[in-house]
């Protein structure tokens, strides 16, 4: 099974758990969101530095895929943005669906929206930091339509290589920030110049792909994400929003960063101990109200709620162990021992 719908009571309990986790991680999430404003300001600063380049430095670099692919302008130029919106819609719906659907995750643990949002922001900010360092230490000439410089015919060789490029060669969409107010507060994610290495579009899409593969076990959705990722690459390059090397670098840097962070900074919901220590969410084994058996309850917001086996942390659900020469090793239980959604 890919998953099953939660009952009304289960949705309420899971929502309360998510609220508790959000309260604890709110400062972290807020800082990660604030970093987006810093990243935006740095892209504007890169655009500003673009005005200091000479005419020769503004000439686009040679790119093999630029020679192979047609140049997309007009409505075609926006197709990559529409594909990006499709990525955002899929990941947003997938995360929100956790409130109403108990998905069978590849890692076998119960899934929480806050854990996924935390993971996404952590990876995104790490890649954006590397991106800022990359495009600030080396300025590449923008090949996009709003950056493409047309060298005036009457320009001398000395004028080509010295001083800022004359404004006469700037395209109609050229709108570089000129004040600190523009640099800090201007919001424009599509028509900047200079923030090329490496592709921000591809960072976002690859983060979304990694999240779907790590947290969701729906094969069809994984294939859709791979299809969209393969599709968006030629549209980005054909629109000249990035050089091929910008996109290619993001394709391998982003999953590498994701895997490193996944290993070095695991989620805070790996076990009941992690949930108790980090979020103050505690699970107990208690006698049922009828007194004829035992059940697990979760303590959150000062109240206790009964929880099903599917919603228990892995260390409380997987109980079967085998004695080994090297010690006690936890084994994956059979379907008769735990819920089939966990197996």
Coordinates of C-alpha atoms in Angstrom, one line a residue:
X1 CA 0.0 0.0 0.0
X2 CA 1.1 3.6 -0.6
X3 CA -0.9 4.8 2.4
X4 CA -4.4 5.2 3.7
X5 CA -6.6 8.0 4.9
X6 CA -6.7 9.0 8.5
X7 CA -9.8 9.2 10.5
X8 CA -11.1 12.5 11.8
X9 CA -9.7 11.8 15.3
X10 CA -6.3 10.8 13.8
X11 CA -6.2 14.0 11.7
X12 CA -6.7 16.1 14.9
X13 CA -4.1 14.3 16.8
X14 CA -1.5 14.5 14.0
X15 CA -2.3 18.2 13.6
X16 CA -1.6 18.8 17.3
X17 CA 1.7 16.9 16.9
X18 CA 2.6 19.1 13.9
X19 CA 1.7 22.3 15.9
X20 CA 4.0 21.2 18.7
X21 CA 6.9 20.5 16.3
X22 CA 6.3 23.8 14.6
X23 CA 6.4 25.7 17.9
X24 CA 9.8 24.1 18.7
X25 CA 11.3 24.6 15.2
X26 CA 9.7 28.0 14.5
X27 CA 12.9 29.9 15.2
X28 CA 14.9 27.6 12.9
X29 CA 12.3 27.8 10.1
X30 CA 12.1 31.6 10.5
X31 CA 15.9 32.0 10.1
X32 CA 15.9 29.8 7.0
X33 CA 13.1 31.9 5.5
X34 CA 15.0 35.1 6.4
X35 CA 18.0 33.7 4.5
X36 CA 15.8 33.9 1.4
X37 CA 15.8 37.7 1.7
X38 CA 19.6 37.6 2.1
X39 CA 19.9 35.5 -1.0
X40 CA 17.7 37.8 -2.9
X41 CA 19.8 40.8 -1.8
X42 CA 22.9 39.1 -2.9
X43 CA 21.5 38.3 -6.4
X44 CA 20.6 42.0 -6.7
X45 CA 24.2 42.9 -5.6
X46 CA 25.5 40.6 -8.4
X47 CA 23.2 42.4 -10.8
X48 CA 24.6 45.7 -9.6
X49 CA 28.2 44.5 -10.1
X50 CA 27.2 43.6 -13.6
X51 CA 27.0 47.3 -14.4
X52 CA 30.8 47.6 -13.7
X53 CA 31.8 45.1 -16.4
X54 CA 33.4 46.3 -19.6
X55 CA 31.7 45.7 -23.0
X56 CA 34.1 42.8 -23.6
X57 CA 33.3 41.3 -20.3
X58 CA 29.5 41.5 -21.0
X59 CA 29.8 39.4 -24.2
X60 CA 28.2 35.9 -23.4
X61 CA 30.4 32.9 -23.2
X62 CA 30.4 30.1 -25.7
X63 CA 28.1 27.2 -24.7
X64 CA 27.7 24.0 -26.7
X65 CA 24.0 23.6 -25.9
X66 CA 23.3 27.2 -26.9
X67 CA 24.5 26.1 -30.4
X68 CA 22.3 23.0 -30.4
X69 CA 19.0 24.2 -28.9
X70 CA 16.8 26.9 -30.4
X71 CA 16.5 30.2 -28.6
X72 CA 13.3 30.5 -26.6
X73 CA 11.8 34.0 -26.5
X74 CA 8.3 35.4 -25.8
X75 CA 5.9 32.9 -24.3
X76 CA 8.4 30.1 -24.7
X77 CA 10.8 31.9 -22.3
X78 CA 8.2 31.4 -19.5
X79 CA 7.7 27.7 -19.9
X80 CA 10.5 26.8 -17.4
X81 CA 8.7 29.1 -14.9
X82 CA 5.5 27.2 -15.4
X83 CA 7.3 23.9 -14.9
X84 CA 8.7 25.3 -11.7
X85 CA 5.2 26.2 -10.5
X86 CA 4.2 22.5 -11.2
X87 CA 7.1 21.4 -9.0
X88 CA 6.0 23.8 -6.2
X89 CA 2.3 22.6 -6.5
X90 CA 3.3 18.9 -6.3
X91 CA 5.6 19.3 -3.3
X92 CA 3.1 21.5 -1.5
X93 CA 0.2 19.1 -2.0
X94 CA 2.4 16.2 -1.0
X95 CA 3.5 17.7 2.3
X96 CA 0.0 19.0 3.2
X97 CA -1.5 15.6 2.4
X98 CA 0.4 14.1 5.3
X99 CA -2.2 15.6 7.6
X100 CA -4.9 13.5 6.0
X101 CA -3.0 10.5 4.7
X102 CA -0.8 8.1 6.6
X103 CA 1.8 7.5 3.8
X104 CA 4.0 4.4 3.7
X105 CA 7.4 6.1 3.8
X106 CA 10.5 4.5 2.4
X107 CA 12.3 5.0 5.7
X108 CA 9.5 3.2 7.6
X109 CA 8.8 6.0 10.1
X110 CA 5.7 8.1 10.6
X111 CA 5.9 11.2 8.5
X112 CA 5.6 14.8 9.7
X113 CA 5.2 17.9 7.6
X114 CA 7.5 20.0 9.8
X115 CA 10.4 17.4 9.5
X116 CA 10.1 17.6 5.7
X117 CA 9.9 21.4 5.7
X118 CA 12.9 21.6 8.0
X119 CA 14.9 19.2 5.7
X120 CA 14.0 21.2 2.6
X121 CA 15.0 24.5 4.0
X122 CA 18.2 23.1 5.5
X123 CA 19.2 21.8 2.1
X124 CA 18.0 24.8 0.2
X125 CA 19.9 27.3 2.4
X126 CA 23.1 25.2 2.3
X127 CA 23.0 25.1 -1.5
X128 CA 22.1 28.8 -1.7
X129 CA 25.1 29.7 0.5
X130 CA 27.4 27.8 -1.9
X131 CA 25.7 29.5 -4.8
X132 CA 26.2 33.0 -3.3
X133 CA 29.9 32.3 -2.8
X134 CA 30.2 31.0 -6.4
X135 CA 28.5 33.9 -8.2
X136 CA 30.1 36.6 -6.0
X137 CA 33.7 35.5 -6.4
X138 CA 33.4 35.0 -10.2
X139 CA 31.1 37.2 -12.3
X140 CA 29.9 35.6 -15.5
X141 CA 28.3 37.6 -18.4
X142 CA 24.5 37.0 -18.4
X143 CA 23.3 35.3 -21.6
X144 CA 19.5 35.9 -20.9
X145 CA 17.5 38.3 -22.9
X146 CA 17.4 41.1 -20.2
X147 CA 21.2 40.8 -19.8
X148 CA 22.4 40.2 -23.4
X149 CA 24.7 43.1 -24.3
X150 CA 24.9 44.3 -27.9
X151 CA 28.3 45.9 -28.5
X152 CA 27.9 49.3 -30.3
X153 CA 29.6 49.3 -33.7
X154 CA 31.5 52.5 -33.1
X155 CA 33.2 51.2 -29.9
X156 CA 37.0 51.3 -30.0
X157 CA 39.2 48.4 -28.8
X158 CA 40.2 50.5 -25.8
X159 CA 36.6 51.3 -24.9
X160 CA 35.7 47.6 -25.2
X161 CA 38.1 46.6 -22.5
X162 CA 38.1 49.5 -20.2
X163 CA 35.5 51.0 -17.9
X164 CA 31.8 50.1 -17.6
X165 CA 30.1 49.1 -20.8
X166 CA 28.2 52.0 -22.5
X167 CA 24.5 52.0 -21.8
X168 CA 23.8 52.1 -25.5
X169 CA 24.4 48.4 -25.8
X170 CA 22.0 47.4 -23.0
X171 CA 18.8 45.5 -24.0
X172 CA 15.4 46.8 -23.4
X173 CA 14.8 44.7 -20.3
X174 CA 18.0 45.9 -18.6
X175 CA 17.0 47.2 -15.1
X176 CA 20.0 47.0 -12.8
X177 CA 19.6 48.1 -9.2
X178 CA 21.2 51.5 -8.6
X179 CA 20.6 52.1 -4.9
X180 CA 21.0 50.2 -1.7
X181 CA 17.2 50.2 -1.4
X182 CA 17.0 48.4 -4.8
X183 CA 19.7 45.9 -3.7
X184 CA 18.0 45.1 -0.4
X185 CA 14.3 45.2 -1.1
X186 CA 13.8 44.5 -4.8
X187 CA 12.1 41.2 -5.4
X188 CA 12.8 39.6 -8.8
X189 CA 13.5 36.0 -9.2
X190 CA 13.4 35.7 -13.0
X191 CA 15.0 38.8 -14.6
X192 CA 18.3 39.3 -12.7
X193 CA 21.8 39.2 -14.2
X194 CA 25.1 37.9 -12.8
X195 CA 23.7 35.2 -10.4
X196 CA 24.5 32.3 -12.7
X197 CA 26.7 29.8 -11.0
X198 CA 24.9 27.6 -10.1
X199 CA 21.3 27.5 -11.3
X200 CA 18.8 28.5 -8.6
X201 CA 15.9 26.9 -10.7
X202 CA 17.7 23.6 -10.6
X203 CA 18.5 23.8 -6.9
X204 CA 14.8 24.1 -6.1
X205 CA 13.7 21.4 -8.4
X206 CA 16.4 18.9 -7.3
X207 CA 15.5 19.6 -3.6
X208 CA 11.9 18.7 -4.4
X209 CA 13.0 15.6 -6.3
X210 CA 15.2 14.5 -3.3
X211 CA 12.3 15.1 -0.9
X212 CA 9.8 13.0 -2.9
X213 CA 12.3 10.1 -3.2
X214 CA 13.3 10.2 0.5
X215 CA 9.9 10.6 2.1
X216 CA 7.3 9.3 -0.3
X217 CA 6.9 5.8 -1.7
X218 CA 4.6 6.5 -4.6
X219 CA 6.3 5.3 -7.8
X220 CA 4.1 7.3 -10.1
X221 CA 4.9 10.5 -8.3
X222 CA 8.7 9.8 -8.5
X223 CA 8.4 9.2 -12.2
X224 CA 6.5 12.5 -12.6
X225 CA 9.2 14.4 -10.7
X226 CA 12.0 12.8 -12.8
X227 CA 10.1 13.6 -16.0
X228 CA 9.6 17.3 -14.9
X229 CA 13.3 17.5 -13.9
X230 CA 14.5 16.2 -17.3
X231 CA 12.0 18.5 -19.1
X232 CA 12.9 21.7 -17.3
X233 CA 16.7 21.5 -18.1
X234 CA 16.5 22.1 -21.9
X235 CA 13.9 24.9 -21.3
X236 CA 16.2 26.7 -18.9
X237 CA 19.2 26.4 -21.2
X238 CA 17.2 27.2 -24.4
X239 CA 15.9 30.4 -22.7
X240 CA 19.5 31.3 -21.9
X241 CA 18.6 31.9 -18.3
X242 CA 21.7 29.9 -17.3
X243 CA 24.7 28.4 -19.0
X244 CA 24.8 24.6 -19.3
X245 CA 27.5 24.3 -16.6
X246 CA 25.2 26.2 -14.2
X247 CA 22.5 23.6 -14.6
X248 CA 24.8 20.6 -14.7
X249 CA 26.6 21.7 -11.5
X250 CA 23.3 22.1 -9.6
X251 CA 22.2 18.7 -10.8
X252 CA 24.9 16.9 -8.8
X253 CA 25.7 19.5 -6.0
X254 CA 22.1 19.6 -4.7
X255 CA 21.6 15.8 -4.1
X256 CA 25.2 15.6 -2.7
X257 CA 24.4 18.3 -0.2
X258 CA 21.0 16.7 0.6
X259 CA 22.7 13.3 1.3
X260 CA 25.4 14.8 3.4
X261 CA 22.9 16.7 5.6
X262 CA 20.7 13.6 5.7
X263 CA 23.6 11.7 7.2
X264 CA 25.2 14.3 9.4
X265 CA 22.0 16.0 10.6
X266 CA 19.2 13.4 10.7
X267 CA 15.6 14.2 11.3
X268 CA 14.5 14.8 14.9
X269 CA 11.8 12.2 14.7
X270 CA 13.9 9.0 14.3
X271 CA 12.8 7.6 17.6
X272 CA 10.6 8.2 20.6
X273 CA 13.6 9.5 22.5
X274 CA 14.3 12.1 19.8
X275 CA 10.7 13.2 19.8
X276 CA 10.7 13.5 23.6
X277 CA 14.0 15.3 23.8
X278 CA 13.6 17.7 21.0
X279 CA 9.8 18.3 20.8
X280 CA 8.6 17.2 24.2
X281 CA 6.3 14.6 22.5
X282 CA 6.2 11.5 24.7
X283 CA 4.6 8.1 24.1
X284 CA 3.5 5.8 26.9
X285 CA 2.1 2.3 27.2
X286 CA -0.9 2.4 29.4
X287 CA -3.9 0.3 30.2
X288 CA -7.0 0.9 28.1
X289 CA -10.1 2.5 29.6
X290 CA -11.9 -0.9 29.6
X291 CA -9.0 -2.4 31.6
X292 CA -8.8 -5.5 29.4
X293 CA -5.6 -4.6 27.6
X294 CA -2.8 -2.0 26.9
X295 CA -2.4 0.7 24.3
X296 CA 0.0 3.5 23.5
X297 CA -0.9 7.1 24.2
X298 CA 1.0 10.3 23.2
X299 CA 1.3 13.2 25.5
X300 CA 1.3 16.6 23.7
X301 CA 0.1 20.0 24.8
X302 CA -0.5 18.6 28.2
X303 CA -3.1 16.1 27.0
X304 CA -3.0 12.4 26.2
X305 CA -4.4 10.7 23.1
X306 CA -4.5 7.1 22.0
X307 CA -2.4 6.4 19.0
X308 CA -2.4 3.5 16.6
X309 CA 0.6 1.3 15.9
X310 CA 1.1 3.0 12.5
X311 CA 1.7 6.3 14.2
X312 CA 4.3 5.1 16.7
X313 CA 8.0 5.8 16.4
X314 CA 10.0 3.0 14.9
X315 CA 11.7 2.0 18.1
X316 CA 8.3 1.4 19.8
X317 CA 6.8 -0.4 16.8
X318 CA 9.7 -2.8 15.9
X319 CA 10.0 -5.0 18.9
X320 CA 11.4 -8.2 17.6
X321 CA 15.1 -8.7 18.3
X322 CA 17.6 -11.5 17.7
X323 CA 20.6 -12.3 19.8
X324 CA 23.8 -12.0 17.8
X325 CA 27.4 -12.7 18.8
X326 CA 28.2 -9.0 18.5
X327 CA 25.2 -8.0 20.6
X328 CA 21.5 -7.4 20.1
X329 CA 20.4 -6.4 16.6
X330 CA 17.0 -5.1 15.8
X331 CA 15.3 -6.9 12.9
X332 CA 12.5 -5.8 10.6
X333 CA 9.3 -7.5 11.9
X334 CA 6.9 -9.7 10.0
X335 CA 3.5 -8.4 8.8
X336 CA 1.9 -10.4 11.6
X337 CA 3.7 -8.4 14.2
X338 CA 3.0 -4.8 13.1
X339 CA 0.8 -2.8 10.9
X340 CA 1.2 -3.7 7.2
X341 CA 1.8 0.0 6.4
X342 CA 5.1 -0.2 8.3
X343 CA 6.4 -3.4 6.9

